[in-house]
Amino acid sequence: MPDLSVCCPECFSHEWLREKIQREGQHVGRCAYCGSSGVPLLDTIALRAAFENVMTCYSIVMYGENMFPEEDPVDVGEYPAVLIQEDFELFSERLDDDKKQAGLLEEILWRAPEKAAGLPLMEAASIHVVKRCLISLSPTSGRVSATR
């Protein structure tokens, strides 16, 4: 059975992530995510802080907070892995579909120890959006207006 608790530098296109895995990899082997062999493998938890930082750019789609009642959440938001790839291009071409990217992101951010500890987590399957506000204050008019 493939070990999904580790990933390799070839999973990512971002140089800092690649270097971190090269530098801190615990052993060499085959990556279950991208299929690369003979690569350094690092426990995905070692990447959690970096991805938690990226996730601060997003929020779960919620009526009245970042979408209007008449909107469909699917039309407003996207899954976290898709947003991260669109905005930051962190995943390499070796993770050539959304499911591979989502699987790795889920392992990095939402692995079982935190669920067992009862800490609040954003769910990987939740629809997210780039953080925005439904109301804004115009500096010139002082009026509050809805934004989309």
Coordinates of C-alpha atoms in Angstrom, one line a residue:
M1 CA 0.0 0.0 0.0
P2 CA 1.4 3.4 -0.9
D3 CA 2.5 5.7 1.9
L4 CA 0.4 8.9 1.6
S5 CA 1.9 10.5 4.7
V6 CA 5.0 11.6 2.7
C7 CA 5.6 13.6 -0.5
C8 CA 8.6 14.6 -2.6
P9 CA 10.0 17.7 -4.2
E10 CA 8.7 16.6 -7.6
C11 CA 5.1 17.2 -6.3
F12 CA 5.7 20.9 -6.2
S13 CA 6.8 23.7 -8.6
H14 CA 7.5 26.2 -5.9
E15 CA 11.3 26.4 -5.2
W16 CA 11.0 26.9 -1.5
L17 CA 8.8 23.8 -1.1
R18 CA 11.2 21.8 -3.3
E19 CA 14.2 22.9 -1.3
K20 CA 12.6 22.2 2.0
I21 CA 11.8 18.6 1.0
Q22 CA 15.3 18.1 -0.4
R23 CA 16.9 19.5 2.8
E24 CA 14.6 17.8 5.3
G25 CA 13.6 14.5 3.6
Q26 CA 13.7 11.6 6.0
H27 CA 14.4 8.9 3.5
V28 CA 14.5 8.1 -0.3
G29 CA 11.9 6.2 -2.1
R30 CA 8.9 6.3 -4.4
C31 CA 6.3 9.1 -4.1
A32 CA 2.7 7.9 -3.9
Y33 CA 1.4 11.2 -5.2
C34 CA 3.5 11.9 -8.4
G35 CA 5.1 8.5 -8.9
S36 CA 8.7 9.7 -8.8
S37 CA 11.3 7.1 -7.7
G38 CA 14.5 7.6 -5.8
V39 CA 13.5 10.9 -4.4
P40 CA 13.7 12.4 -0.9
L41 CA 10.4 11.9 1.0
L42 CA 9.2 14.2 3.7
D43 CA 6.3 13.8 6.1
T44 CA 3.5 16.0 4.8
I45 CA 3.0 17.5 8.3
A46 CA 6.3 19.3 7.8
L47 CA 4.6 21.4 5.1
R48 CA 1.5 22.2 7.2
A49 CA 2.6 25.6 8.4
A50 CA 3.3 26.8 4.9
F51 CA 0.0 25.7 3.6
E52 CA -1.9 27.0 6.6
N53 CA -0.4 30.3 5.7
V54 CA -1.6 30.0 2.1
M55 CA -5.1 29.0 3.4
T56 CA -5.4 32.3 5.2
C57 CA -6.1 33.8 1.8
Y58 CA -9.4 31.8 1.6
S59 CA -12.6 31.3 3.5
I60 CA -15.4 28.8 3.3
V61 CA -18.3 29.9 1.2
M62 CA -21.0 31.1 3.6
Y63 CA -24.3 32.9 2.9
G64 CA -24.2 36.5 4.1
E65 CA -20.5 36.5 4.6
N66 CA -19.0 36.1 1.1
M67 CA -22.0 35.3 -1.1
F68 CA -25.5 36.5 -1.6
P69 CA -28.5 34.3 -0.8
E70 CA -29.5 33.9 -4.4
E71 CA -26.1 32.6 -5.4
D72 CA -25.1 29.0 -5.6
P73 CA -21.9 28.1 -3.6
V74 CA -20.6 26.1 -6.6
D75 CA -20.9 29.2 -8.8
V76 CA -19.1 31.4 -6.2
G77 CA -16.3 29.3 -4.9
E78 CA -13.9 26.4 -5.6
Y79 CA -12.2 23.6 -3.8
P80 CA -9.0 24.7 -1.9
A81 CA -6.5 22.8 -4.1
V82 CA -8.0 24.4 -7.3
L83 CA -7.8 27.9 -5.8
I84 CA -4.2 27.3 -4.6
Q85 CA -3.1 26.1 -7.9
E86 CA -4.8 28.9 -9.8
D87 CA -3.4 31.6 -7.5
F88 CA 0.0 30.3 -6.6
E89 CA 0.9 27.4 -8.9
L90 CA 2.4 25.4 -6.0
F91 CA 1.8 22.0 -7.4
S92 CA 4.0 20.6 -10.3
E93 CA 2.7 19.3 -13.6
R94 CA 3.4 15.8 -12.2
L95 CA 0.3 16.2 -10.2
D96 CA -1.7 16.6 -13.4
D97 CA -5.2 16.6 -12.1
D98 CA -7.3 18.3 -9.3
K99 CA -7.8 15.0 -7.5
K100 CA -4.1 14.4 -7.0
Q101 CA -3.5 17.9 -5.9
A102 CA -6.6 17.7 -3.5
G103 CA -5.3 14.4 -2.1
L104 CA -1.9 15.9 -1.2
L105 CA -3.4 19.1 0.2
E106 CA -5.8 17.1 2.3
E107 CA -3.0 15.0 3.7
I108 CA -0.9 18.1 4.5
L109 CA -3.7 20.1 6.1
W110 CA -6.3 17.7 7.4
R111 CA -4.5 14.6 8.6
A112 CA -6.1 12.6 11.4
P113 CA -4.1 13.8 14.5
E114 CA -5.8 17.2 14.6
K115 CA -9.3 15.6 14.0
A116 CA -8.7 13.3 17.0
A117 CA -7.6 16.3 19.1
G118 CA -10.9 18.0 18.4
L119 CA -9.3 21.1 16.8
P120 CA -11.5 23.1 14.4
L121 CA -10.5 22.4 10.8
M122 CA -11.7 23.6 7.4
E123 CA -12.8 20.6 5.4
A124 CA -11.0 19.7 2.2
A125 CA -14.3 19.1 0.4
S126 CA -15.8 22.5 1.4
I127 CA -16.1 25.2 -1.3
H128 CA -13.8 28.2 -0.6
V129 CA -13.4 31.6 -2.0
V130 CA -10.7 34.3 -1.9
K131 CA -11.5 36.4 1.2
R132 CA -13.8 39.3 0.4
C133 CA -16.5 41.2 2.0
L134 CA -20.1 41.7 0.9
I135 CA -20.2 45.3 2.0
S136 CA -17.7 48.0 1.5
L137 CA -17.4 51.6 2.6
S138 CA -16.6 54.0 -0.2
P139 CA -14.0 56.5 0.9
T140 CA -15.4 59.3 -1.3
S141 CA -19.1 59.0 -0.6
G142 CA -19.0 57.4 2.9
R143 CA -21.8 55.1 1.7
V144 CA -22.0 51.4 2.3
S145 CA -22.7 49.3 -0.8
A146 CA -22.9 45.7 -1.7
T147 CA -20.0 44.3 -3.7
R148 CA -19.6 41.3 -5.9

